[in-house]
Coordinates of C-alpha atoms in Angstrom, one line a residue:
M25 CA 27.1 20.4 -77.3
N26 CA 27.0 18.7 -80.6
V27 CA 24.7 19.4 -84.0
Q28 CA 23.3 16.0 -83.2
K29 CA 22.0 16.4 -79.7
R30 CA 20.9 20.6 -79.8
N31 CA 18.7 19.1 -83.1
F32 CA 17.1 16.3 -80.7
I33 CA 16.5 18.5 -78.0
I34 CA 14.8 21.2 -80.1
I35 CA 12.3 18.5 -81.9
W36 CA 11.6 17.4 -78.6
F37 CA 10.7 20.5 -77.2
S38 CA 8.7 21.1 -80.5
N39 CA 7.3 18.0 -80.2
F40 CA 5.8 19.2 -77.1
L41 CA 4.4 21.9 -78.1
V42 CA 2.2 20.8 -81.3
A43 CA 1.5 17.8 -79.8
G44 CA -0.2 19.6 -76.3
T45 CA -1.5 22.6 -78.3
M46 CA -2.9 20.4 -81.3
T47 CA -5.1 18.6 -78.4
M48 CA -6.0 21.8 -76.9
I49 CA -8.9 21.8 -79.4
M50 CA -9.8 18.3 -79.3
P51 CA -12.4 18.5 -76.0
F52 CA -14.5 21.1 -77.7
L53 CA -15.1 20.2 -81.1
S54 CA -18.9 19.2 -81.0
L55 CA -19.4 22.5 -78.6
Y56 CA -18.0 24.6 -81.3
I57 CA -20.4 23.2 -83.8
E58 CA -23.1 23.8 -81.9
T59 CA -22.1 27.8 -82.1
F60 CA -22.5 27.5 -86.0
G61 CA -26.4 27.5 -85.2
D62 CA -29.5 25.5 -83.7
H63 CA -28.9 22.0 -84.8
S64 CA -30.4 19.0 -83.6
D65 CA -28.2 16.8 -81.1
A66 CA -27.9 14.1 -84.3
Y67 CA -26.6 17.0 -86.9
V68 CA -23.9 17.9 -84.3
Q69 CA -23.0 14.3 -83.8
K70 CA -22.2 13.2 -87.3
W71 CA -20.4 16.3 -87.9
A72 CA -18.0 15.8 -84.9
G73 CA -17.3 12.9 -86.3
L74 CA -16.7 14.1 -90.0
I75 CA -14.3 16.4 -88.8
F76 CA -12.5 14.7 -86.7
G77 CA -11.7 11.9 -88.9
A78 CA -11.1 14.1 -91.6
T79 CA -8.0 15.8 -90.6
F80 CA -6.7 11.7 -91.0
I81 CA -8.2 11.0 -94.3
T82 CA -5.9 13.4 -96.0
A83 CA -2.8 12.6 -93.5
L84 CA -3.2 8.9 -94.5
I85 CA -3.0 9.8 -98.6
M86 CA 0.0 13.3 -97.7
A87 CA 2.1 11.2 -95.5
P88 CA 4.3 9.2 -98.2
V89 CA 4.4 12.0 -100.3
W90 CA 5.9 14.4 -97.6
G91 CA 9.0 11.6 -96.9
R92 CA 9.3 10.9 -100.7
I93 CA 10.0 15.3 -100.8
A94 CA 12.0 14.5 -97.6
D95 CA 14.4 12.1 -98.8
K96 CA 15.2 14.6 -101.9
Y97 CA 15.3 17.8 -100.2
G98 CA 15.4 16.7 -96.4
F99 CA 13.4 16.9 -93.4
K100 CA 13.6 20.4 -92.2
P101 CA 11.7 21.5 -94.9
I102 CA 8.9 20.0 -94.6
L103 CA 8.8 20.4 -90.7
L104 CA 8.5 24.1 -91.7
I105 CA 6.1 23.7 -94.2
N106 CA 4.2 21.5 -91.8
G107 CA 4.5 23.9 -88.8
F108 CA 3.1 27.0 -90.5
G109 CA 0.6 24.9 -92.4
I110 CA -0.7 24.0 -89.4
A111 CA -0.8 26.9 -87.3
I112 CA -3.2 28.6 -90.8
S113 CA -5.2 26.6 -90.8
V114 CA -5.5 26.3 -86.9
F115 CA -5.8 29.9 -87.0
M116 CA -8.6 30.2 -89.3
M117 CA -10.3 27.8 -87.7
G118 CA -11.1 30.3 -85.1
F119 CA -13.3 32.0 -87.3
V120 CA -15.6 29.7 -89.9
H121 CA -19.2 30.0 -89.3
S122 CA -20.3 26.9 -90.8
V123 CA -19.6 23.0 -90.6
E124 CA -18.8 22.8 -94.1
A125 CA -15.9 25.7 -93.7
F126 CA -14.7 24.0 -90.6
F127 CA -14.4 20.8 -92.3
I128 CA -12.7 21.8 -95.5
L129 CA -10.4 23.4 -93.1
R130 CA -9.7 19.8 -91.4
L131 CA -9.1 18.5 -94.4
F132 CA -6.1 20.7 -95.5
N133 CA -5.2 20.6 -91.9
G134 CA -4.4 16.6 -92.9
I135 CA -2.3 18.1 -96.0
V136 CA -0.1 19.4 -93.2
T137 CA -0.4 17.6 -90.4
G138 CA 2.6 15.5 -90.5
F139 CA 5.1 17.3 -88.0
I140 CA 5.2 14.7 -85.1
P141 CA 5.9 12.1 -87.7
T142 CA 8.1 13.6 -89.7
S143 CA 9.9 14.4 -87.1
L144 CA 10.1 11.1 -86.0
A145 CA 11.6 10.3 -89.7
F146 CA 13.9 13.2 -89.0
V147 CA 15.6 11.7 -85.8
S148 CA 15.7 8.0 -87.0
S149 CA 17.5 9.2 -90.0
Q150 CA 20.1 11.1 -87.6
T151 CA 20.3 8.5 -85.2
E152 CA 22.6 5.1 -85.3
K153 CA 20.5 2.2 -85.8
E154 CA 22.2 0.5 -82.3
E155 CA 20.6 3.2 -80.7
A156 CA 17.5 4.0 -82.7
G157 CA 15.2 2.8 -80.2
R158 CA 16.6 5.0 -77.0
K159 CA 16.5 7.7 -79.0
L160 CA 12.4 7.4 -80.5
G161 CA 11.3 6.7 -77.4
T162 CA 12.9 9.3 -75.8
L163 CA 11.5 11.2 -78.0
Q164 CA 7.8 10.1 -78.3
M165 CA 7.5 11.1 -74.2
G166 CA 7.9 15.0 -75.5
S167 CA 4.7 14.1 -78.0
V168 CA 3.0 11.8 -75.1
T169 CA 3.5 14.6 -72.6
G170 CA 1.9 17.4 -74.6
T171 CA -1.1 15.5 -75.3
L172 CA -1.7 14.9 -71.7
F173 CA -1.6 18.4 -70.7
G174 CA -3.5 19.9 -74.3
P175 CA -6.9 18.7 -73.8
A176 CA -6.9 19.6 -70.2
L177 CA -5.7 23.0 -70.9
G178 CA -7.7 23.7 -73.7
G179 CA -11.1 23.0 -72.3
L180 CA -10.0 25.3 -69.4
M181 CA -9.3 28.3 -71.8
A182 CA -12.1 27.8 -73.8
D183 CA -14.0 28.1 -70.8
A184 CA -12.4 31.1 -69.7
F185 CA -12.0 32.8 -72.9
G186 CA -13.7 31.3 -75.4
F187 CA -13.1 29.1 -78.5
Q188 CA -12.0 31.7 -80.9
Y189 CA -9.1 32.7 -78.6
T190 CA -8.0 29.2 -77.8
F191 CA -7.3 28.1 -81.5
V192 CA -5.6 31.4 -81.8
V193 CA -3.7 30.8 -79.5
T194 CA -3.0 27.0 -80.2
S195 CA -2.1 28.6 -84.0
L196 CA 0.5 30.9 -82.4
S197 CA 2.2 27.8 -80.2
V198 CA 2.5 25.8 -83.4
V199 CA 4.1 29.1 -85.0
V200 CA 6.5 29.1 -81.6
A201 CA 7.7 25.9 -82.7
A202 CA 8.2 25.9 -86.1
L203 CA 10.0 29.3 -85.6
I204 CA 12.5 27.0 -83.0
V205 CA 12.6 24.1 -86.0
L206 CA 13.7 27.1 -88.4
F207 CA 16.7 28.8 -86.6
G208 CA 17.6 26.1 -84.5
I209 CA 18.0 23.0 -86.5
K210 CA 21.0 22.0 -88.3
E211 CA 20.1 18.7 -90.5
Q212 CA 23.1 16.8 -91.2
K213 CA 22.8 15.7 -95.2
K214 CA 22.7 11.8 -95.2
V215 CA 25.6 10.2 -97.1
K216 CA 23.6 8.7 -100.0
N217 CA 24.8 5.6 -102.3
K218 CA 26.1 7.0 -105.4
K219 CA 25.2 3.7 -107.1
A220 CA 21.9 3.9 -105.2
V221 CA 18.4 2.7 -107.3
H222 CA 15.8 5.2 -107.3
Y223 CA 12.6 3.2 -107.5
S224 CA 9.1 4.7 -108.4
R225 CA 6.2 4.7 -105.5
K226 CA 4.9 1.8 -107.2
V227 CA 7.7 -0.5 -106.8
I228 CA 8.0 0.9 -102.8
L229 CA 4.6 0.1 -102.3
S230 CA 4.4 -3.4 -103.9
G231 CA 7.7 -3.9 -101.8
L232 CA 6.2 -2.8 -98.5
L233 CA 3.1 -5.2 -98.9
H234 CA 4.9 -8.1 -99.8
H235 CA 8.4 -8.2 -97.7
R236 CA 7.0 -10.2 -94.6
L237 CA 8.8 -8.3 -91.9
M238 CA 7.8 -4.7 -93.1
L239 CA 4.1 -5.8 -94.1
N240 CA 4.1 -6.8 -90.2
I241 CA 5.3 -3.7 -89.1
M242 CA 2.8 -1.5 -91.2
L243 CA 0.1 -3.8 -89.7
V244 CA 1.1 -3.6 -86.5
T245 CA 1.6 0.3 -86.2
A246 CA -1.8 0.2 -87.4
L247 CA -3.1 -2.1 -84.5
I248 CA -1.7 0.1 -82.0
Q249 CA -3.9 3.2 -83.4
I250 CA -6.9 0.9 -83.9
G251 CA -6.3 -0.4 -80.1
N252 CA -6.0 3.3 -78.8
F253 CA -9.1 5.2 -80.8
S254 CA -11.0 2.5 -80.7
I255 CA -12.4 3.0 -76.9
Q256 CA -11.7 6.9 -76.9
P257 CA -15.0 8.1 -78.3
L258 CA -16.4 5.7 -75.9
L259 CA -14.5 6.3 -73.0
S260 CA -16.6 8.5 -71.2
L261 CA -19.9 6.5 -71.6
Y262 CA -18.2 3.3 -70.2
V263 CA -16.7 5.5 -67.4
A264 CA -20.7 6.6 -66.7
E265 CA -21.9 3.4 -66.6
L266 CA -19.0 2.6 -64.0
T267 CA -19.6 5.8 -61.3
D268 CA -22.6 7.5 -59.7
S269 CA -20.5 10.3 -59.3
N270 CA -21.7 14.0 -61.5
D271 CA -17.8 14.6 -62.8
V272 CA -18.2 12.1 -65.6
A273 CA -16.3 14.5 -67.8
F274 CA -13.2 14.7 -65.4
L275 CA -13.0 10.9 -64.5
A276 CA -12.9 10.4 -68.0
G277 CA -10.5 12.7 -68.4
L278 CA -8.5 11.0 -65.7
T279 CA -9.0 7.5 -67.1
F280 CA -7.8 8.7 -70.5
S281 CA -4.7 10.3 -69.1
A282 CA -3.8 6.8 -66.9
A283 CA -2.8 5.3 -69.8
G284 CA -0.7 8.6 -71.4
I285 CA 0.9 8.3 -68.5
G286 CA 1.8 4.4 -68.4
N287 CA 3.2 5.3 -71.9
L288 CA 5.3 8.4 -70.9
L289 CA 6.8 5.7 -68.1
F290 CA 8.1 3.3 -70.5
A291 CA 8.5 4.3 -73.9
R292 CA 12.1 5.3 -73.6
K293 CA 12.6 1.4 -71.4
W294 CA 11.1 -0.3 -74.5
G295 CA 13.0 1.3 -76.9
K296 CA 16.5 0.5 -75.2
L297 CA 15.4 -2.8 -74.6
G298 CA 14.6 -3.3 -78.5
D299 CA 18.0 -1.7 -79.4
D300 CA 20.0 -4.2 -76.4
I301 CA 17.7 -7.8 -77.5
G302 CA 16.4 -7.8 -80.2
Y303 CA 13.2 -5.1 -82.1
E304 CA 11.1 -8.4 -83.3
K305 CA 11.6 -10.2 -79.3
V306 CA 10.3 -6.7 -78.0
L307 CA 7.0 -5.8 -80.3
G308 CA 6.4 -9.6 -79.8
A309 CA 6.2 -9.3 -75.9
L310 CA 4.3 -6.0 -76.4
L311 CA 1.7 -7.1 -78.6
I312 CA 1.1 -10.0 -75.7
L313 CA 1.2 -7.8 -72.9
S314 CA -1.3 -5.5 -74.5
F315 CA -3.8 -8.3 -75.0
I316 CA -3.0 -9.1 -71.8
F317 CA -4.1 -5.4 -70.2
I318 CA -6.5 -4.6 -72.5
I319 CA -8.6 -7.8 -71.9
P320 CA -9.9 -7.0 -68.1
Q321 CA -10.9 -3.8 -68.7
A322 CA -13.9 -5.5 -70.3
F323 CA -14.8 -6.5 -66.8
V324 CA -14.0 -3.9 -64.3
S325 CA -17.0 -2.9 -61.6
S326 CA -15.0 0.1 -60.7
I327 CA -13.8 3.4 -62.1
W328 CA -10.1 2.6 -60.2
Q329 CA -9.8 -1.0 -61.8
L330 CA -9.9 0.6 -64.9
M331 CA -7.9 3.2 -64.6
I332 CA -5.1 0.5 -63.3
C333 CA -5.6 -1.5 -66.3
R334 CA -5.4 1.6 -68.5
L335 CA -2.0 2.6 -66.7
L336 CA -1.0 -0.8 -67.6
F337 CA -1.9 -1.2 -71.3
G338 CA -0.2 2.2 -71.5
I339 CA 3.0 0.5 -70.4
A340 CA 2.7 -1.8 -73.2
I341 CA 1.2 -0.1 -75.9
G342 CA 3.9 3.1 -75.5
G343 CA 6.4 1.3 -76.6
M344 CA 5.1 0.2 -80.0
I345 CA 5.6 3.3 -81.9
P346 CA 9.3 3.8 -81.3
I347 CA 9.9 0.1 -81.8
T348 CA 8.3 0.0 -84.9
T349 CA 9.8 3.0 -86.5
A350 CA 13.7 1.4 -85.2
L351 CA 12.5 -1.4 -86.9
V352 CA 11.7 1.1 -90.3
R353 CA 15.0 2.5 -89.7
R354 CA 16.8 -0.3 -89.7
E355 CA 15.5 -2.0 -92.7
A356 CA 15.2 0.6 -95.3
P357 CA 17.6 2.0 -97.2
V358 CA 19.2 5.5 -96.0
D359 CA 17.9 6.9 -99.7
M360 CA 14.4 6.1 -99.2
Q361 CA 13.9 6.4 -95.6
G362 CA 11.3 9.1 -95.5
E363 CA 8.8 8.0 -97.7
V364 CA 9.0 4.4 -96.2
M365 CA 8.3 5.9 -92.8
G366 CA 5.4 8.1 -94.9
Y367 CA 3.9 4.7 -95.7
N368 CA 4.1 3.6 -92.0
T369 CA 2.5 7.2 -90.8
S370 CA -0.2 6.2 -93.4
F371 CA -0.8 3.1 -91.9
R372 CA -0.9 4.6 -88.6
F373 CA -3.4 7.6 -89.5
L374 CA -5.5 4.1 -91.2
G375 CA -5.7 3.0 -87.7
N376 CA -6.8 6.6 -86.4
I377 CA -10.0 6.2 -89.2
I378 CA -10.5 2.8 -88.5
G379 CA -10.6 2.5 -84.4
P380 CA -13.4 4.9 -84.1
M381 CA -15.7 3.0 -86.4
F382 CA -14.6 -0.5 -85.2
G383 CA -15.6 0.6 -81.9
G384 CA -18.5 2.6 -82.6
I385 CA -19.9 -0.4 -84.9
I386 CA -19.4 -3.0 -82.5
S387 CA -20.3 -0.8 -79.1
G388 CA -23.7 -0.6 -81.1
Y389 CA -24.6 -4.2 -81.5
I390 CA -23.0 -5.7 -78.9
G391 CA -21.6 -3.3 -75.9
I392 CA -19.0 -1.4 -74.9
S393 CA -16.7 -4.2 -73.3
S394 CA -17.2 -5.9 -76.5
V395 CA -14.6 -3.7 -77.6
F396 CA -12.0 -4.2 -75.4
L397 CA -12.3 -7.7 -76.0
L398 CA -12.0 -7.7 -79.7
T399 CA -9.2 -5.1 -80.0
G400 CA -7.7 -7.7 -77.5
V401 CA -7.5 -10.6 -80.1
L402 CA -6.1 -8.3 -83.1
F403 CA -3.2 -7.4 -80.8
L404 CA -3.3 -11.6 -80.7
I405 CA -3.8 -11.8 -84.8
G406 CA -0.8 -9.2 -84.9
F407 CA 1.6 -11.1 -82.3
G408 CA 0.6 -14.5 -84.8
F409 CA 1.4 -12.4 -88.2
L410 CA 4.6 -11.4 -86.6
Y411 CA 5.8 -15.0 -85.0
L412 CA 5.2 -16.6 -89.0
A413 CA 7.2 -13.7 -90.3
K414 CA 10.2 -14.4 -87.9
R415 CA 10.1 -18.4 -88.5
K416 CA 10.3 -18.0 -91.9
P417 CA 13.9 -17.1 -93.5
V418 CA 15.2 -13.0 -93.4
Q419 CA 14.4 -10.9 -96.2
D420 CA 16.6 -8.1 -96.9
F421 CA 14.9 -5.2 -97.7
E422 CA 16.8 -3.9 -100.4
D423 CA 17.3 -6.4 -102.1
F424 CA 13.9 -7.7 -102.2
L425 CA 13.1 -4.0 -103.9
E426 CA 15.7 -5.4 -106.3
Q427 CA 13.9 -8.1 -107.1
E428 CA 10.6 -5.8 -107.4
N429 CA 11.8 -3.6 -109.2
R430 CA 13.1 -6.2 -111.7
Q431 CA 9.6 -8.2 -112.3
A432 CA 8.1 -4.3 -112.7
N433 CA 10.0 -3.5 -115.7
V434 CA 10.2 -6.9 -117.4

C-alpha cells in the first residue's frame, strides 16, 4: 500500500472517531447544565445556546491561523495539536461545576477544534486536482458516518453511566484518533515554488473577498451551514407539531439522521461528478436542488413526509463541502492552501453561528415553517451569485493576489 493511500485510510478512520465522539456530548448539553444547580428553564436555555455557540466563535478566528502554520510546518503537527487539545478540553468538561467554567472550556475547545477541517486540507494537499472531488467526498463519508452514530451512542451512555463517564470516554476516543495520526501518518512535503511570493494575511484575505469565484465559494460554504443549522434547534419542536407520539425525541433524531444518510450515500458521487464535468456546474446544480428539496419541508403534514424531504435535502447538500473544498484546492497556490482553506473553514463556522440565530429569530416572528422558505431563498441567492461570477471573465487567483499585493505596497 502506498503512502498516500495509507494516509487517506488513517485520516478517514480518525475523522470517523472524532466526529462520532464529539457529537456524543451534543444531545445532553442542556441536561448537563441542569446538574450545576437549581436553575430556571430560561437560564438553562440561554446558557445552552451560549455554550453550544462558544466553540464556533473561537474556531472561526483560529481556522486561518492554523492553516497558515500548516503551510509553514505541515498539516500533521496541526492535526496532533488539535487532536490532543480537543481530548484535554473534553476530559476537563466532565469535572466542571459551573456554567462559567463549562463556557470557558468550550471556548478553548474551539481554539483546537479544527481536526476535521485540517484533515480535509491535508488530504486535499496530497491529492491530484483531477480527483480531489472524489477523494474529499469519500473522506466526508467518514465524518458523516460518525455524526450519525455519535448522538445516539452518547445519549445511551449518558443515561446508562452518567454525564462524566461520557465526557471521559469521548476524550479517550479522540486520544486514540490522535495517536493513530501520530504513528500512522507520513506527510509528503509539498514541493514549493522557490519563486513564490509570501503574501501577508491582509493581502490574502483581501484577495479572497474581491476575487469573484473565491468569494462565492466562501459565501456558499457559509450558506451550507446556515441551511443545516437554521432548523436543527427547532427540529424537535417541528416534529412535535406533526405527530401525537410520545417518542418525539426519537422521531426528531430519525428525522435529523435522514439528511445525514442522504449525505452519506451521495457525497462521493457528487465529488466524482465534479471531477468529471466541472465543480462549478455541480455546485450550481446542488444549490438549485437544495432549494427544491427544502421548500416542501415547510408544507409537510406528517413526519414521514418530512423524513423523505430531509433525505432528499441531505443528498443535495452533502456534495457541497467536498465540491467547495475541491474548488479551493484547484484555485489556491500550493504554498498557501492551508491558510486559504482555513478561511473557508472560518466561513463554515460563521454559518454555524448565524444558522441557529437566524432560525430562532425567524421562527419566533413568523413560525418554524418560514425558516425552510427563507433558507431556500438563501440557496437561490447563492446560485445567483455563482451564475453571475461564471458569466464574467475568469480571474486567475494567483495573478489576482499579485495585483492586490502591488496595490497594497503602493
